[in-house]
PDB file of C-alpha atoms in Angstrom:
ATOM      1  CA  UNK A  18      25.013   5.513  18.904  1.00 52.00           C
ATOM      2  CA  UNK A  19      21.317   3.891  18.988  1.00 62.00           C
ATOM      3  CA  UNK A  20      20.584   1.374  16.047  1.00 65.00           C
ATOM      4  CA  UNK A  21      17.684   4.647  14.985  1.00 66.00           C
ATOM      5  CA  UNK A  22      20.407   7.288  14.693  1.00 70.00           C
ATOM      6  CA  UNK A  23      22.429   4.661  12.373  1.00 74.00           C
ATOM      7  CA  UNK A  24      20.233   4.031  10.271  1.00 70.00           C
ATOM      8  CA  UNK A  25      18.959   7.462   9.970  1.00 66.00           C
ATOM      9  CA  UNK A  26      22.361   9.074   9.352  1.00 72.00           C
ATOM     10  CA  UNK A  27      22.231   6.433   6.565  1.00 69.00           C
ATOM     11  CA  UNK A  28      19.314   7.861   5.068  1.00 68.00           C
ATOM     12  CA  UNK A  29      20.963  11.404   5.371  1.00 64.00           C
ATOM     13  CA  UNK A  30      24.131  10.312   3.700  1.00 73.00           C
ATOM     14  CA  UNK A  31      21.665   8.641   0.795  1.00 75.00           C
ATOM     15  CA  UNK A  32      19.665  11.236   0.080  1.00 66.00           C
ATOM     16  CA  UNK A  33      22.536  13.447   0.289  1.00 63.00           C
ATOM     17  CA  UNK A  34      24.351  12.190  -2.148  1.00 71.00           C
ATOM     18  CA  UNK A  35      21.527  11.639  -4.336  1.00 71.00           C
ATOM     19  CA  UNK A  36      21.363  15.254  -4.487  1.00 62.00           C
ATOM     20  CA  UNK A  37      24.988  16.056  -5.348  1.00 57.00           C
ATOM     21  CA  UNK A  38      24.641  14.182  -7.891  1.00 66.00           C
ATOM     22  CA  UNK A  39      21.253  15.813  -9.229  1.00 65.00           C
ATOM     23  CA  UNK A  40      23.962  19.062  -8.660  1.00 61.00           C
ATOM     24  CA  UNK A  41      26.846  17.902 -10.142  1.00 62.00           C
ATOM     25  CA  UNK A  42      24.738  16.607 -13.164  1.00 65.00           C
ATOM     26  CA  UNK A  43      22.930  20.148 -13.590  1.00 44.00           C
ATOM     27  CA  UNK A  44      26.675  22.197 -14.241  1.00 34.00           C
ATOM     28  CA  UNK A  45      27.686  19.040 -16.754  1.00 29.00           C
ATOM     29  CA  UNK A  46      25.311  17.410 -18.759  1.00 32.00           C
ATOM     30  CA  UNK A  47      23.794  19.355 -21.748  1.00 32.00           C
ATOM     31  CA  UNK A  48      20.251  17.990 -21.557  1.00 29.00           C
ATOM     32  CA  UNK A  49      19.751  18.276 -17.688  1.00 32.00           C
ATOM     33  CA  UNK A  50      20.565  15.668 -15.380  1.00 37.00           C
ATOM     34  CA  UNK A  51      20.096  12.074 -15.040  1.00 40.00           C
ATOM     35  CA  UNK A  52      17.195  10.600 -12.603  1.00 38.00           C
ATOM     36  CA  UNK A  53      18.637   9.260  -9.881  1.00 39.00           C
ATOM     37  CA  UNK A  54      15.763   7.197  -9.239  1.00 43.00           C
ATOM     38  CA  UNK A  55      16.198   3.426  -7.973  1.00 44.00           C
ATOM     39  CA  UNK A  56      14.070   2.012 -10.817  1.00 48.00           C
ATOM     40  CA  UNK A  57      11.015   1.634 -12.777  1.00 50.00           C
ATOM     41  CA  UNK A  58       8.693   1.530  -9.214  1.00 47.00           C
ATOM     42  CA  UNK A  59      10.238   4.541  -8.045  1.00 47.00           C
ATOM     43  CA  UNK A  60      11.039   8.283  -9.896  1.00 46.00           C
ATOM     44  CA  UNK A  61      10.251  10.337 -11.676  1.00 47.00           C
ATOM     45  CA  UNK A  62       8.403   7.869 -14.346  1.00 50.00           C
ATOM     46  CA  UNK A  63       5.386   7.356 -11.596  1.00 51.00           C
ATOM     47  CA  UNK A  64       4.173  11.480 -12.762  1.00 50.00           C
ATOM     48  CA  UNK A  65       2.192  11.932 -16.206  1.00 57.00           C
ATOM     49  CA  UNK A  66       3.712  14.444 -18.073  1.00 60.00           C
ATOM     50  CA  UNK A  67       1.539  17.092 -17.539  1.00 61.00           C
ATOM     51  CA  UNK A  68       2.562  17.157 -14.090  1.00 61.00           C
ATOM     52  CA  UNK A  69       6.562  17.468 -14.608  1.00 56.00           C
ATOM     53  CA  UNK A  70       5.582  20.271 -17.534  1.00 59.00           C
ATOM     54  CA  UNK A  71       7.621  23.356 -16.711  1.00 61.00           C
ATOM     55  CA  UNK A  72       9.737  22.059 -13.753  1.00 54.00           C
ATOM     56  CA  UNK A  73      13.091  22.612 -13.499  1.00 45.00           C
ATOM     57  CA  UNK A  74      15.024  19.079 -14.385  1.00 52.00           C
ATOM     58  CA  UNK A  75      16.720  19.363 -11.163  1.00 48.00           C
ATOM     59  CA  UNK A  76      13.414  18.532  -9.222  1.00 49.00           C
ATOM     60  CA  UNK A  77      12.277  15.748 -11.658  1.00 50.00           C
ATOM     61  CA  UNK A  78      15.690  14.370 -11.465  1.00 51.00           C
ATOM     62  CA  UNK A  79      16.042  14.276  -7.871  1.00 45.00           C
ATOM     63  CA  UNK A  80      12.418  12.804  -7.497  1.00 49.00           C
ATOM     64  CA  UNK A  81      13.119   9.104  -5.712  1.00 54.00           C
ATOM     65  CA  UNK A  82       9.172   8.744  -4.080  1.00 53.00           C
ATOM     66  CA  UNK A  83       6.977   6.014  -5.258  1.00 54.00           C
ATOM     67  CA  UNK A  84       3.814   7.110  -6.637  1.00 55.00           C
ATOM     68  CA  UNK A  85       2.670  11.204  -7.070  1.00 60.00           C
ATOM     69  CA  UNK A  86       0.738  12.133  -3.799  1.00 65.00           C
ATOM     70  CA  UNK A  87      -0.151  15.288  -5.276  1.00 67.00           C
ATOM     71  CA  UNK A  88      -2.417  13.718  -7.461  1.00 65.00           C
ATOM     72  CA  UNK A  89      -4.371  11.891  -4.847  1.00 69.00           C
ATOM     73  CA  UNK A  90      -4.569  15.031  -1.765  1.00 75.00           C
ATOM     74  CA  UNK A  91      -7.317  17.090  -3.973  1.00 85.00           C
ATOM     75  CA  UNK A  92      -5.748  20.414  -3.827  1.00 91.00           C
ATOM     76  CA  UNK A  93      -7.572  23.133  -3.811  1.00 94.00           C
ATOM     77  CA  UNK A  94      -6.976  27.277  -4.215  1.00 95.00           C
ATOM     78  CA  UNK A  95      -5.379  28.985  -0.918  1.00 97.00           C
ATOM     79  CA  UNK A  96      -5.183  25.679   1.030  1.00 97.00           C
ATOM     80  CA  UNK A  97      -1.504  25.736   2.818  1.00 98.00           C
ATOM     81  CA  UNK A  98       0.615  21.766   2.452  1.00 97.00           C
ATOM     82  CA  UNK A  99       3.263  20.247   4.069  1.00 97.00           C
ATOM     83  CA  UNK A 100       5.077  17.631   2.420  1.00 94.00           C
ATOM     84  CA  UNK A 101       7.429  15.412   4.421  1.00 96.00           C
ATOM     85  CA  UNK A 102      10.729  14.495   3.053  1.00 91.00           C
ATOM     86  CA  UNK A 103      10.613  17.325   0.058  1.00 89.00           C
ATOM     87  CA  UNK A 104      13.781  16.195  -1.137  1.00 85.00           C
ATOM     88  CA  UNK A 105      14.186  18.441  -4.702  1.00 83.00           C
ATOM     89  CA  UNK A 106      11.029  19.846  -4.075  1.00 86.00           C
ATOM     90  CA  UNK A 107       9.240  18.437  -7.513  1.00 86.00           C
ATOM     91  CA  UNK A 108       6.165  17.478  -5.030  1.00 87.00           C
ATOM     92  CA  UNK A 109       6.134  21.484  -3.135  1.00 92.00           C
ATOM     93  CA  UNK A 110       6.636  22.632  -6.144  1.00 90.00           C
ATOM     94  CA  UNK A 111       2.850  20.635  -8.074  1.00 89.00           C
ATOM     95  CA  UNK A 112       1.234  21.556  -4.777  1.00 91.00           C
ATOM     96  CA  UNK A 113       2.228  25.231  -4.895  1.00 92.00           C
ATOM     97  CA  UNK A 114       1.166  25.010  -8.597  1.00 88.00           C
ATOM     98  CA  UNK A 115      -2.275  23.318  -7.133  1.00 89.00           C
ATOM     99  CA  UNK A 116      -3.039  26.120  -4.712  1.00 95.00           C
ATOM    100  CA  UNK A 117      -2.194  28.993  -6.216  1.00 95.00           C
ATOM    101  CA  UNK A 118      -0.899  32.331  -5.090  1.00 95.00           C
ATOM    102  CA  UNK A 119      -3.060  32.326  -2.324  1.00 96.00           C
ATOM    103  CA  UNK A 120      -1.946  29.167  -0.726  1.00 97.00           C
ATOM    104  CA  UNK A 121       1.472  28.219   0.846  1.00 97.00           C
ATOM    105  CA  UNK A 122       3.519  25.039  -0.134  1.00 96.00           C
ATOM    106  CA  UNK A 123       6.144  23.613   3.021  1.00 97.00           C
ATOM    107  CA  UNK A 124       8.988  21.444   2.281  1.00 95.00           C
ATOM    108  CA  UNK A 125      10.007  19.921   5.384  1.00 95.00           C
ATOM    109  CA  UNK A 126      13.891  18.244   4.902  1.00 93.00           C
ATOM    110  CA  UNK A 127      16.598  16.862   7.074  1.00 89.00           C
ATOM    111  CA  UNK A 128      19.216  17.162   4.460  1.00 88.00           C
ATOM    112  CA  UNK A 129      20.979  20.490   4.146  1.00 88.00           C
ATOM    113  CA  UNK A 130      21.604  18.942   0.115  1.00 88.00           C
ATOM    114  CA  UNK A 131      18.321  18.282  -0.700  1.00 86.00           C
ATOM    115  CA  UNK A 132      17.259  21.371   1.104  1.00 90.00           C
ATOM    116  CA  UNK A 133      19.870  23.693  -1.344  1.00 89.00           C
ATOM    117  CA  UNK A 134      18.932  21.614  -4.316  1.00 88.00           C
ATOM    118  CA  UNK A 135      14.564  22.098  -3.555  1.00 89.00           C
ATOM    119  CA  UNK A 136      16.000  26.132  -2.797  1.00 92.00           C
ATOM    120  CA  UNK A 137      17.458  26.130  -6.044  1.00 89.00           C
ATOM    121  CA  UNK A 138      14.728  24.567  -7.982  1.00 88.00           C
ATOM    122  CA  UNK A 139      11.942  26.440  -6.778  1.00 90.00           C
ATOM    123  CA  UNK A 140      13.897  29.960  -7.757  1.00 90.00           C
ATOM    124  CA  UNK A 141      14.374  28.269 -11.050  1.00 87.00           C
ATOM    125  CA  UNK A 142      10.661  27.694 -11.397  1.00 86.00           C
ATOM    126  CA  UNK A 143       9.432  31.364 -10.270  1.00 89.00           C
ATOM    127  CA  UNK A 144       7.492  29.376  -7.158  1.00 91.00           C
ATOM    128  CA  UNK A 145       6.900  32.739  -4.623  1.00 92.00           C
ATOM    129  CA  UNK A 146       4.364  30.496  -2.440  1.00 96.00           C
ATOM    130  CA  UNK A 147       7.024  27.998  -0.995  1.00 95.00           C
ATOM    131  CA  UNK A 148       9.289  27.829   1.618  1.00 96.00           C
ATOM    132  CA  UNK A 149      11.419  25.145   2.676  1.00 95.00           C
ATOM    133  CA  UNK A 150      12.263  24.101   6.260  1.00 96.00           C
ATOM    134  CA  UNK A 151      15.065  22.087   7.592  1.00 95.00           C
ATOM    135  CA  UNK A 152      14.218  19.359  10.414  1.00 95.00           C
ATOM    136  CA  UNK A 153      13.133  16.006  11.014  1.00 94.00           C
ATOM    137  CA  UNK A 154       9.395  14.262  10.216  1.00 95.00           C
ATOM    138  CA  UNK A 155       9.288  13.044  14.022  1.00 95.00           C
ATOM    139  CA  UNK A 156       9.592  16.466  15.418  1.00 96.00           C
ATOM    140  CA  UNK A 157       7.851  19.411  12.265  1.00 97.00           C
ATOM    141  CA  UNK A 158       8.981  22.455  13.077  1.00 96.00           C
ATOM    142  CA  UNK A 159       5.414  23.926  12.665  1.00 97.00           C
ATOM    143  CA  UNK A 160       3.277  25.389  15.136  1.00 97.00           C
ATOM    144  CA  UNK A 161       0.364  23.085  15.518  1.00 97.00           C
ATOM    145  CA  UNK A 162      -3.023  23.631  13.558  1.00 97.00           C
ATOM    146  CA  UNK A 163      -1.034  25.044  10.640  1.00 97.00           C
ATOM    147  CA  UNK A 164      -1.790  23.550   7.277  1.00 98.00           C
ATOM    148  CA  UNK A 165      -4.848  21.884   5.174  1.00 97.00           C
ATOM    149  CA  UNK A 166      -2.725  19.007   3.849  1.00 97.00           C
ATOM    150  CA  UNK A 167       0.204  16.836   4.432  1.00 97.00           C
ATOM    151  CA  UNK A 168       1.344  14.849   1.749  1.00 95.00           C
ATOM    152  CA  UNK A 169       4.390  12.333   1.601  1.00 93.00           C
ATOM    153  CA  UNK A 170       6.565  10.185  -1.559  1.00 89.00           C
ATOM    154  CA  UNK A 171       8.232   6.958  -0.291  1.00 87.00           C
ATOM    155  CA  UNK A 172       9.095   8.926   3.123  1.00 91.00           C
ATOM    156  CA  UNK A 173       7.622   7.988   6.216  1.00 94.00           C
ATOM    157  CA  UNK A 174       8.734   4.162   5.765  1.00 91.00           C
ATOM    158  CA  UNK A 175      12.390   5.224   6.097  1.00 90.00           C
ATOM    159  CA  UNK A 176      11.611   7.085   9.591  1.00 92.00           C
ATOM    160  CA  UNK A 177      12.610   4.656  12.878  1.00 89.00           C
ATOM    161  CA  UNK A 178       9.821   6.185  14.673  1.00 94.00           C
ATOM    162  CA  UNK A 179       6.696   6.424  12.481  1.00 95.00           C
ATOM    163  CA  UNK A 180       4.426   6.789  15.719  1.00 95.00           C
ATOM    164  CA  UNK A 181       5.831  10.428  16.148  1.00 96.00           C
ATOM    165  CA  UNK A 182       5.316  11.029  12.242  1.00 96.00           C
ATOM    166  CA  UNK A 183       1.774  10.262  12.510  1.00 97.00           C
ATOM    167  CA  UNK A 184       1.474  12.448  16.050  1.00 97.00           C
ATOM    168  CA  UNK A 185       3.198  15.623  14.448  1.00 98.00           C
ATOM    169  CA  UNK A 186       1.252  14.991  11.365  1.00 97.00           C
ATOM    170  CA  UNK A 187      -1.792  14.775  13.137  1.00 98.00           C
ATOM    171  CA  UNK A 188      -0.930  17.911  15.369  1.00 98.00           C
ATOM    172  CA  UNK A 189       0.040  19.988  12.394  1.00 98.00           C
ATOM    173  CA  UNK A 190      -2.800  19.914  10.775  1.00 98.00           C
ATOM    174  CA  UNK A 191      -5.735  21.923  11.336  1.00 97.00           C
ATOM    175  CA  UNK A 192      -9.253  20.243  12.450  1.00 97.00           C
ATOM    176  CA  UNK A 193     -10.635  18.479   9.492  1.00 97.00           C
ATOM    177  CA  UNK A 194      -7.333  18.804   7.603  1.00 97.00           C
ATOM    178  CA  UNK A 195      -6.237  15.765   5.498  1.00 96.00           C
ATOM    179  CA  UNK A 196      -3.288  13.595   4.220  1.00 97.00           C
ATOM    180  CA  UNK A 197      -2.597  12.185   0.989  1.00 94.00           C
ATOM    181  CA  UNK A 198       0.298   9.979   1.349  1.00 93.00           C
ATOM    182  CA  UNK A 199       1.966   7.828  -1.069  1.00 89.00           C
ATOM    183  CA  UNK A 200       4.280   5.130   0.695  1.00 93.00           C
ATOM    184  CA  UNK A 201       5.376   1.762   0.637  1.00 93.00           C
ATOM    185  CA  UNK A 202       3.287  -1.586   2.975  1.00 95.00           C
ATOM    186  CA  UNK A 203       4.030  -5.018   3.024  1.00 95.00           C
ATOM    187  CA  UNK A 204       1.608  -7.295   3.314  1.00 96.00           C
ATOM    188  CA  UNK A 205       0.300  -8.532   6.914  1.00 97.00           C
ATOM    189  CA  UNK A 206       1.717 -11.798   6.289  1.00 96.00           C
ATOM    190  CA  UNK A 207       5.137 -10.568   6.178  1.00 95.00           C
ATOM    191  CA  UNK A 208       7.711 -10.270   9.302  1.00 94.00           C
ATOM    192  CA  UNK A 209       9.977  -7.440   9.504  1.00 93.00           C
ATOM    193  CA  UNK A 210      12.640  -9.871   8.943  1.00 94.00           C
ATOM    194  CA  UNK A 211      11.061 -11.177   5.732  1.00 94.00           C
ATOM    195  CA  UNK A 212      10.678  -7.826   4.813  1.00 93.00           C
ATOM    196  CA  UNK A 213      14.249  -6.981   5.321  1.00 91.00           C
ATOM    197  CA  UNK A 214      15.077 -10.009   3.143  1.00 92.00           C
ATOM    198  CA  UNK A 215      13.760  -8.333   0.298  1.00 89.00           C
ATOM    199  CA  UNK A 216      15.722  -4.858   0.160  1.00 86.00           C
ATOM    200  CA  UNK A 217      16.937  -2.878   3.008  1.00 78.00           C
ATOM    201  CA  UNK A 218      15.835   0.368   5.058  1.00 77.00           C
ATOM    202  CA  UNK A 219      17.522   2.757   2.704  1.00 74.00           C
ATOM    203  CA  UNK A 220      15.483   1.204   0.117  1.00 74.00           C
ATOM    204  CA  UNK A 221      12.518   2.079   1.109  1.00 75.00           C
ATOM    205  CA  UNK A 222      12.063  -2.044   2.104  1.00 86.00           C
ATOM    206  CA  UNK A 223      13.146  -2.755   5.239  1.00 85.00           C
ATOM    207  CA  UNK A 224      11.639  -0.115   7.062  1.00 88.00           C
ATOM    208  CA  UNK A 225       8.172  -0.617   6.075  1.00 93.00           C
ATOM    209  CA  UNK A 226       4.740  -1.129   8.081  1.00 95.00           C
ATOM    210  CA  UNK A 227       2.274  -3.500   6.914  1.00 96.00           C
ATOM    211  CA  UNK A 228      -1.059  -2.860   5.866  1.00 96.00           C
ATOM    212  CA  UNK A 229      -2.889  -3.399   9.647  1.00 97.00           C
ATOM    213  CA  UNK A 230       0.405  -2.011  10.940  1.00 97.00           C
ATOM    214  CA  UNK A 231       0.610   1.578   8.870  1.00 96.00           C
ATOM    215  CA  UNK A 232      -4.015   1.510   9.834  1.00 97.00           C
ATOM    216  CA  UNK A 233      -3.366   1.411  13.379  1.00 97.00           C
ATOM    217  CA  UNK A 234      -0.918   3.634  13.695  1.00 97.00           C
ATOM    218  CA  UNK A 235      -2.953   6.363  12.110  1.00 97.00           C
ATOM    219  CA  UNK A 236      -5.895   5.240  14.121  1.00 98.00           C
ATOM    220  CA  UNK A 237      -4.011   5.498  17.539  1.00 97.00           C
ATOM    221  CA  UNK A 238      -3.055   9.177  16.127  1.00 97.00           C
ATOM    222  CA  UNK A 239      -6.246  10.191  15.625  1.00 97.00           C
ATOM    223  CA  UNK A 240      -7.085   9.681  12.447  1.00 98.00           C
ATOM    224  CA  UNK A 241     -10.580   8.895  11.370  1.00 97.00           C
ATOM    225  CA  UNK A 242     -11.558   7.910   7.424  1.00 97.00           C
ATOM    226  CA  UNK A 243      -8.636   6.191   6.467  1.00 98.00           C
ATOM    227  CA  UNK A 244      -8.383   4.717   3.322  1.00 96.00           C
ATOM    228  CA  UNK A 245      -5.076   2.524   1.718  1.00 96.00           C
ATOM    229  CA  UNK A 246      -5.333   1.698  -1.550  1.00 93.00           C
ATOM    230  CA  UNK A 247      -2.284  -0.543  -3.348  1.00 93.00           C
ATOM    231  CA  UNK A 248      -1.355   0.580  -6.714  1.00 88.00           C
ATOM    232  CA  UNK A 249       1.799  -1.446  -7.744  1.00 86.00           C
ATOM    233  CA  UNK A 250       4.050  -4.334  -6.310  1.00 89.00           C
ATOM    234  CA  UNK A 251       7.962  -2.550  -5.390  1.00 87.00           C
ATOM    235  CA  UNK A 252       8.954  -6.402  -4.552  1.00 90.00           C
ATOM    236  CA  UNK A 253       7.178  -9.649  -3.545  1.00 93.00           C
ATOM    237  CA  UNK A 254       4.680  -8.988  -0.977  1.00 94.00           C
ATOM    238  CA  UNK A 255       5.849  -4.990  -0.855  1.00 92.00           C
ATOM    239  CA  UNK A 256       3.464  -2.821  -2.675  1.00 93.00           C
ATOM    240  CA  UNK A 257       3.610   0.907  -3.086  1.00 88.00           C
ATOM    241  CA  UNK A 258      -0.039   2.290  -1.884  1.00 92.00           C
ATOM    242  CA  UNK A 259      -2.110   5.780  -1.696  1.00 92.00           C
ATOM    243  CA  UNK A 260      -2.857   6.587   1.820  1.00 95.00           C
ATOM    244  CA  UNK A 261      -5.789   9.055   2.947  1.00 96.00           C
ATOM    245  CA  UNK A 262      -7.174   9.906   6.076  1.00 97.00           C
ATOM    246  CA  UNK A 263      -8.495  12.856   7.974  1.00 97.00           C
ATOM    247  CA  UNK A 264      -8.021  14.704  11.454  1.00 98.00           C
ATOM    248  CA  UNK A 265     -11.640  15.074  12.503  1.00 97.00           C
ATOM    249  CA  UNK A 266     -13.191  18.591  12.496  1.00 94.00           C
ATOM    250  CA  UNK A 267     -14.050  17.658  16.597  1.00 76.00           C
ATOM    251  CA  UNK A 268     -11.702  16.644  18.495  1.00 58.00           C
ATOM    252  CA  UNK A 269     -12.558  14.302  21.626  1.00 54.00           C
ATOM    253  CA  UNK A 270     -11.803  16.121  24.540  1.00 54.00           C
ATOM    254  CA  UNK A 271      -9.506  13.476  26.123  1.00 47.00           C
ATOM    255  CA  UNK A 272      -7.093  14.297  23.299  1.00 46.00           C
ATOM    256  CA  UNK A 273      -7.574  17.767  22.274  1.00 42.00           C
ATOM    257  CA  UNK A 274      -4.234  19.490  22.792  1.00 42.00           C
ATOM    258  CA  UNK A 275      -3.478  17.809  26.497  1.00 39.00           C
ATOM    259  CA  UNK A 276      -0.586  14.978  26.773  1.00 41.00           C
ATOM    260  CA  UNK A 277      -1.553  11.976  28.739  1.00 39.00           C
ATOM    261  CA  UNK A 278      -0.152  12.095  32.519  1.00 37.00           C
ATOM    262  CA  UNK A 279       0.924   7.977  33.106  1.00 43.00           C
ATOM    263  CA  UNK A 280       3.267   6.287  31.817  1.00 50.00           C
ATOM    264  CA  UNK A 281       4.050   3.257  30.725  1.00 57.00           C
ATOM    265  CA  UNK A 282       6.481   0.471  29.169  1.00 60.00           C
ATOM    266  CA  UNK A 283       9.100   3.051  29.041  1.00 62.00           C
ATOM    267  CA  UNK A 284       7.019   5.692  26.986  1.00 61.00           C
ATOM    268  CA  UNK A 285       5.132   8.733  28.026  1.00 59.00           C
ATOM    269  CA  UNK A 286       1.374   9.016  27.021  1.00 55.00           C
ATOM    270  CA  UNK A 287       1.378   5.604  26.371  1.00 58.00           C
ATOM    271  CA  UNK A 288      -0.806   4.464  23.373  1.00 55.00           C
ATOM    272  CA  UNK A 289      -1.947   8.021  22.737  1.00 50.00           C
ATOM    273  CA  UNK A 290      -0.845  10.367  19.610  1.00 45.00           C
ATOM    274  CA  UNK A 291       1.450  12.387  21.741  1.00 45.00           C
ATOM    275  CA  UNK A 292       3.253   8.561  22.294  1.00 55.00           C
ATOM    276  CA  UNK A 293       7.490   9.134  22.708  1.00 55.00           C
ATOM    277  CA  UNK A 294       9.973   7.261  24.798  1.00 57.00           C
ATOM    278  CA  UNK A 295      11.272   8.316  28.455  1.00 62.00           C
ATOM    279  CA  UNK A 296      14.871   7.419  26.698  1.00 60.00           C
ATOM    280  CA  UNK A 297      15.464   9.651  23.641  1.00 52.00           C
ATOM    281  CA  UNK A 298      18.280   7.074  22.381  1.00 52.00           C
ATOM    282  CA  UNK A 299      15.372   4.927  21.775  1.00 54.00           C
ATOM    283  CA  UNK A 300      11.966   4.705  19.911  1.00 54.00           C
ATOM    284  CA  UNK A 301       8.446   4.094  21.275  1.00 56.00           C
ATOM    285  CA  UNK A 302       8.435   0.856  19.191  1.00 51.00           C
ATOM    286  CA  UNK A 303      11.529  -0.104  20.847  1.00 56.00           C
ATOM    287  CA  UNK A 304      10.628   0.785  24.123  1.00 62.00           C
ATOM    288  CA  UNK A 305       7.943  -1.024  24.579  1.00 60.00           C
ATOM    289  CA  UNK A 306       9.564  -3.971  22.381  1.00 57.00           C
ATOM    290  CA  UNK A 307      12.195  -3.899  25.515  1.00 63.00           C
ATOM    291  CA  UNK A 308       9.358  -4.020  28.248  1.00 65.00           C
ATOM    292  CA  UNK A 309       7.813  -7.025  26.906  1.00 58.00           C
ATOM    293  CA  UNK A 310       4.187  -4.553  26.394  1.00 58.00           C
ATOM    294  CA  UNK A 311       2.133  -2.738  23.704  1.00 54.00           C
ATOM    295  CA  UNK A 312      -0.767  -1.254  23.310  1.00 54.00           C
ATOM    296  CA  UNK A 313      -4.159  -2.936  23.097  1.00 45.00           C
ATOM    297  CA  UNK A 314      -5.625  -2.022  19.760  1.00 43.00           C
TER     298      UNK A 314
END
């Protein structure tokens, strides 16, 4: 088993539990469950409470992101989202809220807990413009051109190949579609390992890009506009931040829809947004790590 697949079957077992939990606190506790959130930079506390107004307390309770990306993506009536890593479903179920009847909210979620517990919640809330969808952020099982807006809580740092996140979320969306991403960077002066000294990957710490790192990577997706804006320090030098960027309305032709045909350092379409390893035990990153190359930004 790859160092990736450890680490993400960590994640699962996390997250999983985190909902059981939510679950098992739902069925006991008179006044609705306890947050399960790791503290005061993360949870439920980051929403005002308008926003958690007539949610079920299974969805507030379960909430473990760190900021409210619903609040930055600009919403608007009919518009269809994806958000990566639903967990409960508190952030599907503001965006369904957002667009209305007419638009479509997607939960996208590995873990068949967190799946049952966002199922649950949304029935509770009377949310007919959701639908939840079981799979993994590296490979959305979406056809592509699909929705308006991706969003994302405290997600796409715990993923062990955040080259494919940005590629699917850039595929997904339809020309001149957006994201609105909250997430947590570490500054450029940081190494990985000093990163890792302050909290590890299931912690939302360890597995985090830095500032340049998290710019580039959308950049080499596709992404034009992009905008990263800190809003509070998670631990020293780690800051939870607001992410926006768009997928221009024209798309160059050298990368509308076509993979490239070399490859190189051990990864198909080398350096493009269609990026993945020839080995699927390993990532891009680690690829390339292994064949002493990278790409030229």
């Amino acid at each position: 088993m790859s160092e990736s697949t450890d680490l993400r079957e960590t994640v699962r077992r996390r997250y999983a539990a985190a909902a059981l939990k939510v679950t098992e606190g739902g069925t006991t506790a008179c006044c609705g469950p306890e947050p399960v959130g790791l503290d005061e930079n993360f949870g439920s506390a980051l929403y005002t409470p308008g926003d958690l107004d007539q949610l079920p307390d299974g969805a507030v309770a379960a909430s473990l992101g760190c900021g409210n990306p619903t609040a930055v993506a600009d919403l608007r009536e009919g518009e269809r989202v994806l958000d990566l890593g639903s967990g409960g479903g508190v952030d599907v179920l503001l965006s369904a809220r957002r667009v209305g009847p007419t638009g479509r909210a997607y939960g996208l979620d590995m873990t068949e807990e967190m799946l049952a517990l966002a199922v649950a919640n949304a029935r509770k809330a009377g949310a007919a413009n959701v639908e939840f969808l079981k799979g993994e952020i590296e490979a959305v099982p979406l056809p592509a051109n699909t929705v308006d807006v991706v969003i994302s809580n405290c997600v796409i740092n715990l993923s062990t190949d955040k080259h494919a996140v940005f590629a699917e979320t850039y595929r997904v969306l339809v020309p001149g579609g957006r994201i609105g991403i909250s997430d947590v960077l570490a500054d450029d002066t940081l190494t990985p390992a000093q990163r890792a000294e302050r909290g590890d990957h299931v912690g939302c710490i360890a597995g985090a890009l830095s500032f340049t790192e998290y710019r580039h990577g959308l950049e080499r997706a596709g992404f034009t506009g992009i905008e990263i804006t800190p809003t509070h320090r998670v631990a020293d030098g780690m800051h939870s931040a607001i992410v926006r960027a768009v997928k221009p309305a024209a798309q160059p032709a050298s990368s509308a829809g076509t993979e490239a045909a070399t490859d190189c350092c051990g990864a198909t379409a080398c350096c493009t947004a269609y990026e993945r390893s020839a080995d699927p035990a390993t990532t891009a990153y680690e690829a390339e790590a292994a064949s002493g190359c990278g790409c030229q930004d």
